[in-house]
Amino acid sequence: MDDIGDAERISMVKEIFSTIIGRYDFLNHVLSLRRDIAWRRFTAGQMRPFSTRSFLDVAAGTCDLSIEAAMRHAGLQVVGVDFSQAMLDQGRDKLAERGLGGRIHLIRGDALCLPFAEASFDAAGMAFGIRNIPHKVKALRELRRVVVPGGQVLILELSFPQTGWFRRFYNLYLNRLLPRVAGAFSPNPPAYRYLAESIMDFPSVVQFAGIMRQAGWTEIRAYALTLGICRLFLGRKPEP
Ligand SMILES: C[S@@+](CC[C@H](N)C(=O)[O-])C[C@H]1O[C@@H](n2cnc3c(N)ncnc32)[C@H](O)[C@@H]1O
């Protein structure tokens, strides 16, 4: 994976998500032992909509973070953006089932070029999306542009535990067990080899906090969830 260029990587990510769509939610829940639900719920609990009462969910996929946000904050309007129409279509069915179609709006678009004016949202978030985006600073700058001054960014991402026995255990899980389980259920087992590699390649907490700072976010905080296999990074857009 180290040898491929950004454009190739982006088209690989697009292909991966287009081949696993029907099973995406199921595999997420199985492979994380349903922790993914708790992680998104925790993220929604950290949101502080205070001005426009709107939240932008980028790389929204099948809309689980959008749904958690809308359910947690009464009256919140949510916009979900993803470049995969098929993922959004699956999400739209879930919104209809939950009667949330009027509060969550879905738009096909690229995280690097969001179709919104400056300062349109109180908060912007991305769950399990930034890992797949080669230009992380650019994506984080774009999120900063569309958030109001004083607004928030929330980045939820899988990571590799930093120390100890759990790191060794998780290494075995990611590289041995996960490809087998995923191979049994997924039509695209290489997608889960990519998943393992991309988690191991993800920047450390200090490095990622540096990337956020470079993109103009301040007051950066990171929470380790489930022994550090997932992290939530929070940041604030400085007020003028
Ligand atoms: C692992 S899924 C996460 C989906 C969802 N946020 C969740 O919590 O399950 C990653 C999503 O990011 C989307 N994605 C990756 N790069 C993107 C980009 N540059 N712009 C928009 N969406 C992107 C993919 O299409 C995919 O739906």
Short mmCIF file of N, CA and C in Angstrom, two decimals, residues 1 91 132 237:
data_model
loop_
_atom_site.label_atom_id
_atom_site.label_comp_id
_atom_site.label_asym_id
_atom_site.label_seq_id
_atom_site.Cartn_x
_atom_site.Cartn_y
_atom_site.Cartn_z
N MET A 1 0.82 -1.20 0.00
CA MET A 1 0.00 0.00 0.00
C MET A 1 0.86 1.26 0.00
N GLY A 91 -28.02 4.48 3.60
CA GLY A 91 -28.30 5.34 4.76
C GLY A 91 -29.69 5.93 4.67
N ASN A 132 -8.99 7.14 5.44
CA ASN A 132 -8.99 6.82 4.01
C ASN A 132 -8.67 8.02 3.13
N LYS A 237 -12.61 25.76 16.38
CA LYS A 237 -12.16 26.78 15.42
C LYS A 237 -11.97 28.10 16.19
#
